[in-house]
C-alpha atoms as one frame of an Amber mdcrd trajectory, in Angstrom:
protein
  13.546 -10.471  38.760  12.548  -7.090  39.457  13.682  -3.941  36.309  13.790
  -7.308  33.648  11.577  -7.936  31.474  11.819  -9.878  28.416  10.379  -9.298
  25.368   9.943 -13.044  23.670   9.339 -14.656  20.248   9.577 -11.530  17.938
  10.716  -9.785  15.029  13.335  -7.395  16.320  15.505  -5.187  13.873  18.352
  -3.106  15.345  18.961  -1.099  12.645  22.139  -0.689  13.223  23.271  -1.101
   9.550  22.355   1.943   7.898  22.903   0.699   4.457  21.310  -2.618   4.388
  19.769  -3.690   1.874  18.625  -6.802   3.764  17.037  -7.126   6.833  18.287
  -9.698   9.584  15.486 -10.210  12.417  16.812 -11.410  16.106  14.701 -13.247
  18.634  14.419 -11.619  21.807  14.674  -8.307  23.070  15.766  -7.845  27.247
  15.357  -4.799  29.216  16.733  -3.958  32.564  15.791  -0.850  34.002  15.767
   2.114  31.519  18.239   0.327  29.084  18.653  -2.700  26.720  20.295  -5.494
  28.376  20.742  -8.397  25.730  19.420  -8.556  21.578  19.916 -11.931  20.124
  18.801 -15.405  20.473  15.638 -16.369  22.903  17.706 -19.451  23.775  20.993
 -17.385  25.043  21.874 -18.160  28.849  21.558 -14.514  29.229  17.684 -15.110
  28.691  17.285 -18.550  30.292  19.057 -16.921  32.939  16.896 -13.940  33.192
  13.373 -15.753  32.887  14.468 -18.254  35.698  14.953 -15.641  37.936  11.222
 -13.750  37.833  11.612 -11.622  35.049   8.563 -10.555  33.769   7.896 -12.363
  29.988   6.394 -10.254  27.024   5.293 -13.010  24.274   5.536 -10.982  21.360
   3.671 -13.510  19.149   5.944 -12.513  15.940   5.185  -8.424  16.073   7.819
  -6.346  14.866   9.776  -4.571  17.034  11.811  -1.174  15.489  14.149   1.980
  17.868  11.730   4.252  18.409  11.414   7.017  15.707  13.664  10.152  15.420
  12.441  12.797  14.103  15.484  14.434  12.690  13.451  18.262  11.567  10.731
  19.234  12.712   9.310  22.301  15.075   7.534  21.477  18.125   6.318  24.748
  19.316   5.135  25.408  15.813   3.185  22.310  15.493   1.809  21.916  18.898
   0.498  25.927  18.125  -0.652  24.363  14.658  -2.595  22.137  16.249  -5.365
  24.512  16.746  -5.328  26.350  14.054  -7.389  26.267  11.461  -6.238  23.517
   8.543  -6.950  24.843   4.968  -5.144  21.815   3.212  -8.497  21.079   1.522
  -9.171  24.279   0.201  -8.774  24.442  -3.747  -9.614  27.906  -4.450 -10.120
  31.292  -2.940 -14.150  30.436  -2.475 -13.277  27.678   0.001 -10.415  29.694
   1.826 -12.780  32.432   2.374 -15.956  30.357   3.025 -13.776  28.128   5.660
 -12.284  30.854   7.189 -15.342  32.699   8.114 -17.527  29.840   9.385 -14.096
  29.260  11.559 -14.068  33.205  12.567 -18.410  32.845  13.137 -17.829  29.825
  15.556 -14.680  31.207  17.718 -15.932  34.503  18.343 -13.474  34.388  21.774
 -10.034  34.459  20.025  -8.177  37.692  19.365  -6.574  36.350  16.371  -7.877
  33.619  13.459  -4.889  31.759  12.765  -4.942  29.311  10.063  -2.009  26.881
   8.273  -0.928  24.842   5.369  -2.643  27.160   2.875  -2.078  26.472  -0.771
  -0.644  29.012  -2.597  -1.730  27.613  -5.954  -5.354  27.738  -4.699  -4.936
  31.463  -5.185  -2.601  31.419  -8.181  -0.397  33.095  -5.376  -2.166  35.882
  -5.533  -2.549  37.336  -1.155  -3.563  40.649  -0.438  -4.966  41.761   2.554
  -8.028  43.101   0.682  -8.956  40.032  -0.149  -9.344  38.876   3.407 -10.321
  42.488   5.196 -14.744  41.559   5.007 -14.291  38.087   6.587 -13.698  39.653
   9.808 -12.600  42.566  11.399  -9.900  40.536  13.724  -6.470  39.726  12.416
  -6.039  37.290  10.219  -2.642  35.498   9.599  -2.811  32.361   6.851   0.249
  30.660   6.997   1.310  28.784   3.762   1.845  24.923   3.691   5.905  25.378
   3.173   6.016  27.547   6.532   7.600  29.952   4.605   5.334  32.856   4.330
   2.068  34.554   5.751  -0.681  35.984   4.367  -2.316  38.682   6.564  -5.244
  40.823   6.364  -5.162  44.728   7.400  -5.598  44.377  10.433  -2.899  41.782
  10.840  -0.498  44.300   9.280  -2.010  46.961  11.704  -0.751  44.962  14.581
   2.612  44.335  12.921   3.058  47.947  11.563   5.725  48.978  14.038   7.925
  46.029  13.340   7.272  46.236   9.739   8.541  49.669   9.717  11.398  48.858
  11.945  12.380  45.818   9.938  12.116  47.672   6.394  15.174  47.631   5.326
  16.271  44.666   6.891  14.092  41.922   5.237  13.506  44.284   2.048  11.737
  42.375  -0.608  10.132  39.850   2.124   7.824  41.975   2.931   5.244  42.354
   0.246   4.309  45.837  -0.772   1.912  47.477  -3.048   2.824  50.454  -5.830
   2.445  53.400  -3.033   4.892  51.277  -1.282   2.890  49.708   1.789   2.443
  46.591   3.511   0.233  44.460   0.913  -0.570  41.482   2.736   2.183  38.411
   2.091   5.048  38.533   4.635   7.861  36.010   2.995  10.885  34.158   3.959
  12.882  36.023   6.172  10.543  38.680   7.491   8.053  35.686   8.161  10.464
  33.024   9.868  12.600  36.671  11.732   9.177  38.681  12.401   5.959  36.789
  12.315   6.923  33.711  14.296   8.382  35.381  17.222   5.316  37.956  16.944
   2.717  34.781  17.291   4.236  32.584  19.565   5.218  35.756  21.967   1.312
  36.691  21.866   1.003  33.678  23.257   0.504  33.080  26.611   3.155  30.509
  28.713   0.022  28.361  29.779  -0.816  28.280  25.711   2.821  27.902  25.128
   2.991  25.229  27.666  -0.242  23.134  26.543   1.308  23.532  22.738   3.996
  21.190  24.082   2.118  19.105  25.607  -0.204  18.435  23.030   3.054  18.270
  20.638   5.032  15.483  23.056   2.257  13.524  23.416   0.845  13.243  19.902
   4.632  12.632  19.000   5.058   9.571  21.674   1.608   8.138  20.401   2.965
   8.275  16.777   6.316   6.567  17.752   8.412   9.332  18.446  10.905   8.870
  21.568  13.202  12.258  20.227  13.217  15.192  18.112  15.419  17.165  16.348
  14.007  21.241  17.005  14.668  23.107  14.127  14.827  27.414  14.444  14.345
  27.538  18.025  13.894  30.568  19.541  13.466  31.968  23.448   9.910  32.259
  23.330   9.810  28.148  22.921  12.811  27.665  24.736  11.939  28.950  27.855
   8.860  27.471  27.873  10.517  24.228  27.562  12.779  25.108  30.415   9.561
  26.004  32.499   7.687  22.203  31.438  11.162  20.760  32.265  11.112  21.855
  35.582   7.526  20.910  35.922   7.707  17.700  35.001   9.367  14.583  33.261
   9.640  15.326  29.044   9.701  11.840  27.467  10.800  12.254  24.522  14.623
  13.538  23.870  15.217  16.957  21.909  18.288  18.627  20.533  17.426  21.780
  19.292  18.883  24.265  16.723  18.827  27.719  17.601  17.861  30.464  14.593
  20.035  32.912  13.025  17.994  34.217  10.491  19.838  36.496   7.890  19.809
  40.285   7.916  21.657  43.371   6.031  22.875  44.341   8.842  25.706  41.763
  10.120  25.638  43.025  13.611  22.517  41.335  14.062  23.820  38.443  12.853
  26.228  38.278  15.409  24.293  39.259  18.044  21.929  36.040  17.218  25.470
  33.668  16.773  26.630  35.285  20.397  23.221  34.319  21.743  23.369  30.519
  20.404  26.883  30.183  21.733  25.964  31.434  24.824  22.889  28.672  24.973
  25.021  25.887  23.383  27.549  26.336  26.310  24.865  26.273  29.171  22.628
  23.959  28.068  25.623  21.851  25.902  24.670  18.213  24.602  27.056  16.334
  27.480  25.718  18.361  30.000  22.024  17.898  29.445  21.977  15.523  26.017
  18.277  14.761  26.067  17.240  18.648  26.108  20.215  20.527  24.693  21.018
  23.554  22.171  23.112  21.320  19.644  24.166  23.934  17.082  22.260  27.185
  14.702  19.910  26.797  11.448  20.128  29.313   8.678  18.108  29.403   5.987
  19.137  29.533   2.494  16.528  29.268   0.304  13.044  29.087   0.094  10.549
  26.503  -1.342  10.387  24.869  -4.913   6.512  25.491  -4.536   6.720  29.595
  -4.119   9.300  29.959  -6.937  11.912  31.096  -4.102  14.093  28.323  -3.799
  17.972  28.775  -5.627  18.169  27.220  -8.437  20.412  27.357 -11.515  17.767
  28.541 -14.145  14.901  31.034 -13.827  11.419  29.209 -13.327   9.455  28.087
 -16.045   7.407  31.101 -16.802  10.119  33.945 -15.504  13.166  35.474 -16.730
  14.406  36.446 -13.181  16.798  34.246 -11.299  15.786  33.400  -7.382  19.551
  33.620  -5.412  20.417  32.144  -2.127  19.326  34.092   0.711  22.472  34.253
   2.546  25.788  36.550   0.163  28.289  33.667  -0.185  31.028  35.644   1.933
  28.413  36.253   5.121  27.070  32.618   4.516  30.989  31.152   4.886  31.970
  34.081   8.177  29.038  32.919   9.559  29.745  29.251   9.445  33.003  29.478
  10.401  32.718  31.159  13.677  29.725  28.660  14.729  31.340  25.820  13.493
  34.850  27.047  15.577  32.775  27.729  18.866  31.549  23.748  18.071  28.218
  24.345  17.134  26.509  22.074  14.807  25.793  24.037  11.770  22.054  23.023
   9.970  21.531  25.243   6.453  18.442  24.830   4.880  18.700  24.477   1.318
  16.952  23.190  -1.585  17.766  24.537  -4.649  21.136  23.758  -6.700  22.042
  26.769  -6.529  21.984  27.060  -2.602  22.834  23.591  -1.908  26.379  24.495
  -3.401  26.500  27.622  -1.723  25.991  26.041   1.482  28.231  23.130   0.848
  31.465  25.772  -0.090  30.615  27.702   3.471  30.875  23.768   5.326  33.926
  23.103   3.261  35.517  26.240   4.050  35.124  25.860   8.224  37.297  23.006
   7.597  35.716  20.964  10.459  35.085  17.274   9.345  33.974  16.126  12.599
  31.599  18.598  13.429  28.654  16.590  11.589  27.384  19.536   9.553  23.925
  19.101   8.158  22.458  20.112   4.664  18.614  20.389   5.458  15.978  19.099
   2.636  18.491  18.662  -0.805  15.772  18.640  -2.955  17.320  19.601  -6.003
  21.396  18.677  -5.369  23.538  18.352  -8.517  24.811  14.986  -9.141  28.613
  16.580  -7.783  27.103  17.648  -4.699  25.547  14.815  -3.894  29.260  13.539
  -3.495  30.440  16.398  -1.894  27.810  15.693   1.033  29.166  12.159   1.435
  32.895  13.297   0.941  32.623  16.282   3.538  30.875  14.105   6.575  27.683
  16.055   6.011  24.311  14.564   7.300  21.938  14.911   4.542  18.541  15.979
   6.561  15.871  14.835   4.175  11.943  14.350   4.165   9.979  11.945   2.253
   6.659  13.879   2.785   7.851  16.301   0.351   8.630  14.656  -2.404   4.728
  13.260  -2.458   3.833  13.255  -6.088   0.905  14.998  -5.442   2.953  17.703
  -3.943   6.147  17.101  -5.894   5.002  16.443  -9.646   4.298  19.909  -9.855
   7.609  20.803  -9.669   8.886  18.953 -13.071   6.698  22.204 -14.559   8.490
  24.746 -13.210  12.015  23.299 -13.388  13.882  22.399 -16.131  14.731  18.488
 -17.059  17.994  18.145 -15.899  16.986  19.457 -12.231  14.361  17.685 -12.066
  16.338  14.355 -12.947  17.937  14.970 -10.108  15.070  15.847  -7.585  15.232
  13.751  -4.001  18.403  11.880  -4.745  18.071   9.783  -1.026  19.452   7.253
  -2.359  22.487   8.753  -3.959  23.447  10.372  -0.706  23.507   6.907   1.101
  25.608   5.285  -1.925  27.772   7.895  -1.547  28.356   7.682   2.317  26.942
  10.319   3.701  24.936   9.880   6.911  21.149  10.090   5.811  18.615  10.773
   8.375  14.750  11.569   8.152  12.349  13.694   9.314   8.946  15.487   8.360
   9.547  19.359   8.806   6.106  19.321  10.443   4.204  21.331  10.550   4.768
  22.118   6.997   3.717  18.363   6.064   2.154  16.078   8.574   4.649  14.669
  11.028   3.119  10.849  11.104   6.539   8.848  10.533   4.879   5.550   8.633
   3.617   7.889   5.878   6.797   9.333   5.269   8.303   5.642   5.008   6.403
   4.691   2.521   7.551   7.581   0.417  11.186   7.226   0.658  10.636   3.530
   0.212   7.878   3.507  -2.757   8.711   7.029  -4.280   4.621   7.119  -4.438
   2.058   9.189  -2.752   1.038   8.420   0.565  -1.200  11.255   0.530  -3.340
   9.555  -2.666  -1.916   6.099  -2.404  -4.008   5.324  -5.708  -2.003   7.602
  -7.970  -0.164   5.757  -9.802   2.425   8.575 -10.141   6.343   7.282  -8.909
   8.689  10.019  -8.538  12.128   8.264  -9.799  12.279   4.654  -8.423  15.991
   4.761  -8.399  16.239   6.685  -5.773  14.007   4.820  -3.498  15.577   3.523
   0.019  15.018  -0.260   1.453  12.607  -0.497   4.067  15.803  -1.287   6.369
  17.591   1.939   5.012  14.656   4.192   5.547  14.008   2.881   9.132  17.810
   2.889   9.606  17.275   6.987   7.909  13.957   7.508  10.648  16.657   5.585
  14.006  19.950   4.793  14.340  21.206   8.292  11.875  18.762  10.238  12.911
  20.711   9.937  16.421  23.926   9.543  14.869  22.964  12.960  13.536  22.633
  14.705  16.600  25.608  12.898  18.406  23.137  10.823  20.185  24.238   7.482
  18.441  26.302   5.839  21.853  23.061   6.402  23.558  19.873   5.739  21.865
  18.673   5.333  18.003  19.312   1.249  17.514  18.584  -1.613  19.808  22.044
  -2.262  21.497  22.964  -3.405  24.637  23.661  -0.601  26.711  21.598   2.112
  24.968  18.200   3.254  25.909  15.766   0.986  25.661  13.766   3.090  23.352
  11.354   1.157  20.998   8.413   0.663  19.368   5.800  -2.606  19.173   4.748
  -2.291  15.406   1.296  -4.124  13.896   2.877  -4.466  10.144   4.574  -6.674
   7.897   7.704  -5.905   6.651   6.934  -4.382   3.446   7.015  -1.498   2.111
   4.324  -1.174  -0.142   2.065  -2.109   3.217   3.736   0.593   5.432   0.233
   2.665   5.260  -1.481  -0.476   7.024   1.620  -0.550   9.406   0.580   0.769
  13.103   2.289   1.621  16.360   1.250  -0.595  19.333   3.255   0.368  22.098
   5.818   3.058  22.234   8.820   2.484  25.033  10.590   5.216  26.086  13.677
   4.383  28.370  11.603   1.084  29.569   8.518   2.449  30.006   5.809   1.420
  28.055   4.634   5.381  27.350   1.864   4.678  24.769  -0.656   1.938  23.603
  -3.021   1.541  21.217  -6.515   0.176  21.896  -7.661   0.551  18.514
């Protein structure tokens, strides 16, 4: 029977129950076309039916088969541009920055620029002046730290960013790092990095770099499992390139986006970056085009628990100053209101206490239960807050590759007990019905979906999985709840959930063929065999 194949004699989990604590396998899996046609029993009439008719027969000889993975945060541009840059996650000190960066800068003498990621701001006791990096090489240099939130540049970095540093001044204030005499001294934070030096970078970029940055992002995304995204601060320079591959060719994998509004002093620039995301939310609006569509805004509220600039409800172990949301609570709740009343999704990142409760007041006060409002990362949510999310229909956007103990135990150091009691509650956010969905942040952490599993599932390191560090048990997810977390709410986050995210009859038939048994403390062993997007078999593995 020609479009019907039938997938036979597996382990097939729907994940349609997002708080199971059980897992219920079916049978047999059939696909007609681009969609599911029948999950259930291999002995239905539906199947008999089906098989005795020519449809081709996939003996799935007991393999697991999962939705394909949604990856509810993440930035595509960002990574596929990462992808090329130079990776100082192994550096420990200074020494090996500087030693890795130059035998990088020796061996690419054709690039304009060295850019390099996922620096370690401990490895320099986050200590970054340009200075330090002005005899490496006389090109600029931009270091980006591994929470995305920050850059480190050398002089002549700043050189080529002078204008928009002086332009931006007052704007970004404090964000932009300065020395006594009141100039540019190398470390470009928060606002002025996410507002300035991301739009500088990817603009410099050409739209054939721009363009093979996506491509290199999409496919390393279907080959990892990946059949949609959730785009987090996108901006024109990626969105018309993705416009421009659209209209080049087929994009597999579905991608609701998020355009930025990054804070500034002065509110009319604010509102010219709302106008501009209602303006793309109306012409490019989730029913008109829902696999490539501007869903709603992200803010940013906070920084990172690592740089001592996430809000939090104490100063940091070793200060006496307190770190504040980004956002004053009266902009934060205008702000929200008019995005959330022009039916954009709102997305607030924001991990400290502090901002978590700022941002949940500005939801609360837009008075818009349906509108699916999302809290991103909740690293550090009071235990009321925690119910508020739940009570107020709020997705809680969370990623297990943070909480890592060998990323995460550092943070019991610099926050006080009764925080850290309450770091990475996932758990408490699914007892307390709020919609929990999961995703890496890539390219701040690495944006492989099995690794970030077995954290949510294990609370251990996936990084070091010999550590025998746990990072509170209690609030470890089933292996059915995290999958459910990684599926079927990642697309119910997005308003995608009547179309894709669990196997269904009548969805997409979006899946993956998964090498693994179903446990999680053997998620690490786990691999992807075949990825199918819309009943195409896009990836599989020969390894």
């Amino acid at each position: 029977m020609a479009g019907i194949t039938v997938f036979r004699d597996g382990r097939i989990f729907s994940a349609e129950n997002a708080s199971a604590t059980t897992t219920d396998f079916l049978e047999c899996l059939v696909v007609k076309d681009d969609k599911i046609a029948y999950v259930g029993s291999e002995n239905d009439e539906k199947v008999k039916s089906a098989e005795a008719n020519g449809a081709e027969v996939i003996d799935l000889s007991g393999q697991v088969v999962v939705p394909a993975f949604i990856d509810s945060h993440m930035h595509l541009l960002q990574f596929g541009l990462g992808l090329a840059k130079l990776n100082l996650s192994e550096c420990k000190s200074f020494e090996d920055i500087k030693a890795s960066v130059s035998n990088y800068a020796k061996a690419h003498p054709e690039m304009s620029r060295i850019l390099c990621r996922q620096w370690h701001q401990s490895a320099t006791n986050g200590k970054a002046l340009a200075s330090m990096l002005d005899d490496i090489d006389p090109r600029p240099i931009y270091i980006e730290a591994r929470d995305c939130h920050s850059t480190w540049c050398n002089s002549a970095a700043l050189e080529e960013l002078r204008e928009r540093l002086e332009a931006t001044a007052d704007l970004y204030g404090e964000d932009i790092h300065r020395d006594d005499a009141g100039r540019p001294s190398g470390l470009v934070a928060e606002g002025a990095h996410l507002g300035m030096v991301w739009p500088f970078l990817t603009g410099a970029c050409s739209m054939s770099e721009r363009l093979t940055a996506l491509n290199n992002a999409i496919d390393v995304y279907i080959e990892s499992g990946y059949a949609g995204i959730v785009e987090m601060a996108m901006e024109n320079n990626a969105w018309d390139a993705l416009q421009l591959l659209r209209s080049q060719q087929d994009i597999p994998i579905h991608i609701a986006a998020h355009w930025a509004v990054p804070y500034s002093r002065d509110e009319q620039q604010i509102e010219e970056h709302l106008n501009e995301a209602i303006a793309k939310h109306r012409e490019f609006h989730p029913s008109k085009s829902p696999e490539l569509c501007i869903i709603g805004i992200k803010l940013f509220n906070d920084g990172a628990i690592g740089g001592c600039t996430a809000a939090i409800s104490h100063p940091y172990v070793g200060s006496t100053n307190l770190v504040g949301p980004i956002w004053p609570a009266d902009v934060l709740k205008r702000t929200v209101k008019k995005a959330v009343d022009a039916g954009l999704q709102v997305a607030i990142h924001a991990i400290g206490d502090v901002a978590i409760s700022q941002t949940i007041d500005a939801i609360a006060a837009a008075n818009h239960p349906q509108g699916r409002q999302r809290v991103e990362h909740l690293q550090l949510a009071s235990a009321e807050d925690v119910k508020r999310v739940g009570q107020l229909g709020i997705t809680a956007s969370i990623q297990g590759v943070h909480m890592d103990p060998v990323v995460s135990t550092a943070y019991s150091r610099i926050v006080k007990p009764h925080l850290w009691e309450q770091a990475f509650a996932f758990r408490d956010f699914l007892d307390h019905g709020a919609c929990v969905a999961l995703g890496s942040d890539t390219p701040t952490a690495k944006h492989l979906p099995l690794p970030n599993l077995y954290n949510v599932t294990t609370r251990r390191s996936a990084v070091r999985p010999e550590l025998p560090d746990v990072v509170h048990e209690h609030y470890a997810l089933t292996l059915s709840q995290a999958i459910a977390a990684q599926t079927s709410q990642a697309a119910y986050s997005r308003f995608a959930e009547s179309w894709t995210g669990s196997l269904t009859a009548g969805k997409l038939a979006n899946f993956l063929v998964m090498d693994m048994a179903w446990s999680a403390e053997k998620l690490l062993e786990a691999k992807v065999s075949q990825t199918w997007i819309k009943g195409r078999k896009r990836f599989q593995n020969t390894t």
